[in-house]
Amino acid sequence: MTNSNYFYALKLPNEAKYYIHENLTELKDKLTFNKWVHPEDFHITLAFLGKVEEEKLKDSIQKVRNSCLEQPGFSLKLTELGIFGPAASPRILWAGVQNEDRLYSLQKAVYISCEEAGFLLDKKPFKPHITVARKYKGDNKFNPDSLSTLGEFTFTADRFTLYKTNIGMSPSYETIQDFNLNIME
């Protein structure tokens, strides 16, 4: 059993990471969170595996590769900022993306492949988001009205990745395997 956590996630292109980071600069000065996520770590989780046995991990890679071979790439549009947890003291600040059926299809294919490899995964419904900060710790109650939209920014989702978490490092996530989506020209 490995000591690190592993997960599959949609990899954001650098221009999307930069756009989100730049649009959070002003907010960072106003909101106090315990941790702001390093821009290199921005992603959309498809399946969280946790600590893994190497054979199961290899099996999941093969099953994911086979099931996602024909998955098409697609465009995603960033939308609003939101929170998970109590409104006065949220656990997570996130950037959202517009609903896209192909993202849900990709997540389902990855999720099912991981279950077939023997992983017990979270049963909560998929809520695509990009975590940008964790654990609000401001002196005042958090005000959800302080959040804004992210403007108009669309990017091409052309790959997803198996990541390993390196606790205590920044950026924290290490690419183990990239999977390219089928981009139609």
XYZ file of C-alpha atoms in Angstrom:
185
model
C 0.000 0.000 0.000
C 1.455 3.373 -1.025
C 1.608 6.223 1.446
C 0.437 8.888 -1.018
C -3.064 9.556 -2.327
C -3.819 9.083 -6.017
C -6.605 10.489 -8.160
C -7.685 10.910 -11.768
C -8.449 14.474 -12.820
C -9.101 16.622 -15.837
C -5.872 18.526 -16.467
C -6.356 22.236 -17.083
C -4.290 23.894 -19.798
C -1.785 26.477 -18.570
C -3.804 29.399 -19.942
C -6.840 28.342 -17.856
C -4.695 27.995 -14.715
C -3.205 31.439 -15.334
C -6.641 32.993 -15.965
C -8.054 31.600 -12.698
C -4.957 32.621 -10.742
C -5.055 36.186 -12.106
C -8.766 36.530 -11.349
C -8.222 35.456 -7.722
C -5.480 37.986 -6.962
C -7.851 40.686 -5.678
C -9.930 38.136 -3.746
C -6.833 36.761 -1.980
C -6.284 40.186 -0.413
C -9.863 40.230 0.925
C -10.447 36.624 2.017
C -8.388 34.670 4.523
C -8.179 30.975 3.776
C -5.825 28.523 5.463
C -4.454 27.459 2.072
C -4.662 28.867 -1.421
C -4.076 26.134 -3.988
C -0.964 26.512 -6.151
C -2.098 27.295 -9.743
C -0.181 24.245 -11.042
C -2.493 22.099 -8.872
C -5.770 23.392 -10.398
C -7.765 20.440 -11.797
C -11.230 18.832 -11.859
C -11.251 15.539 -9.942
C -12.814 12.624 -11.833
C -12.124 9.808 -9.321
C -10.302 9.941 -5.977
C -8.550 6.638 -5.249
C -6.791 7.439 -1.971
C -3.901 5.238 -0.850
C -3.476 2.370 -3.293
C -1.928 -1.022 -3.875
C 0.410 -0.906 -6.860
C -1.292 -3.794 -8.712
C -4.727 -2.193 -8.363
C -3.303 1.092 -9.579
C -1.779 -0.578 -12.665
C -5.090 -2.332 -13.313
C -6.976 0.959 -13.068
C -4.572 2.612 -15.541
C -5.186 -0.160 -18.085
C -8.967 -0.131 -17.593
C -9.143 3.674 -17.749
C -7.004 3.729 -20.904
C -9.237 1.130 -22.591
C -12.533 2.739 -21.602
C -11.468 6.278 -22.501
C -9.701 5.546 -25.782
C -12.475 7.098 -27.853
C -13.509 9.829 -25.399
C -13.626 13.126 -27.289
C -12.008 16.355 -26.162
C -14.375 19.248 -25.521
C -14.622 22.902 -24.582
C -15.342 24.033 -21.030
C -16.318 27.502 -19.910
C -15.397 28.824 -16.484
C -18.397 30.264 -14.659
C -18.784 31.372 -11.060
C -16.948 31.034 -7.784
C -18.694 29.026 -5.073
C -18.211 27.336 -1.730
C -18.652 23.966 -0.046
C -19.423 23.882 3.655
C -21.125 26.329 6.002
C -21.785 29.743 4.428
C -20.183 31.557 7.380
C -17.010 29.439 7.340
C -16.608 27.393 4.143
C -14.286 24.403 3.796
C -13.654 24.934 0.070
C -13.656 27.890 -2.311
C -14.040 26.658 -5.879
C -14.243 27.824 -9.477
C -17.073 26.274 -11.440
C -17.456 25.228 -15.048
C -20.519 25.283 -17.260
C -22.346 21.939 -17.518
C -20.903 19.844 -20.333
C -22.227 16.362 -21.088
C -18.843 15.142 -22.351
C -17.234 15.983 -18.993
C -19.883 13.898 -17.209
C -19.366 11.088 -19.723
C -15.601 11.137 -19.163
C -16.028 11.146 -15.377
C -18.431 8.205 -15.544
C -16.035 6.183 -17.746
C -13.086 6.839 -15.394
C -15.189 6.161 -12.296
C -16.561 2.842 -13.590
C -13.076 1.732 -14.702
C -11.692 2.424 -11.221
C -14.547 0.510 -9.589
C -13.869 -2.416 -11.945
C -10.226 -2.306 -10.784
C -11.479 -2.822 -7.223
C -11.550 0.719 -5.822
C -14.316 1.813 -3.457
C -15.092 5.359 -4.572
C -17.107 8.217 -3.146
C -20.799 7.806 -4.043
C -21.660 11.517 -3.946
C -22.935 12.909 -7.256
C -20.234 14.410 -9.483
C -20.048 18.203 -8.990
C -17.313 19.443 -11.345
C -15.241 22.184 -9.731
C -11.703 23.479 -9.386
C -10.651 23.869 -5.755
C -8.836 27.195 -5.355
C -8.691 27.599 -1.541
C -9.305 25.538 1.612
C -10.563 26.261 5.149
C -11.775 29.821 5.613
C -10.211 31.353 8.712
C -11.184 35.016 8.509
C -11.948 37.105 11.582
C -15.424 37.883 10.246
C -18.071 35.518 8.919
C -17.526 34.641 5.287
C -19.773 36.641 2.963
C -20.787 34.600 -0.114
C -21.856 37.881 -1.754
C -18.154 38.796 -1.934
C -17.717 36.201 -4.686
C -17.883 37.205 -8.321
C -18.079 35.445 -11.636
C -14.939 34.479 -13.476
C -15.893 36.364 -16.613
C -15.892 34.705 -20.006
C -13.110 32.177 -20.431
C -13.356 28.965 -22.447
C -10.657 26.344 -22.732
C -10.190 23.005 -24.489
C -10.181 19.926 -22.284
C -7.828 17.662 -24.208
C -6.376 15.384 -21.506
C -6.820 13.959 -18.074
C -4.201 12.714 -15.655
C -3.477 10.247 -12.896
C -1.958 12.344 -10.096
C -0.062 11.477 -6.935
C -0.233 13.802 -3.917
C 3.086 14.891 -2.429
C 2.069 16.197 0.995
C 3.997 19.225 2.195
C 5.201 20.197 -1.288
C 3.970 23.086 -3.433
C 2.813 22.365 -6.036
C 1.517 19.166 -4.421
C 0.418 17.029 -7.347
C 2.755 14.930 -9.449
C 1.723 13.614 -12.866
C 1.964 9.818 -12.974
C 0.212 9.211 -16.312
C -1.431 11.510 -18.893
C -4.328 10.338 -21.056
C -5.050 12.312 -24.222
C -8.633 12.836 -25.308
C -9.563 12.343 -28.929
C -9.513 15.878 -30.433
C -11.458 16.305 -33.642
C -9.885 18.761 -36.084
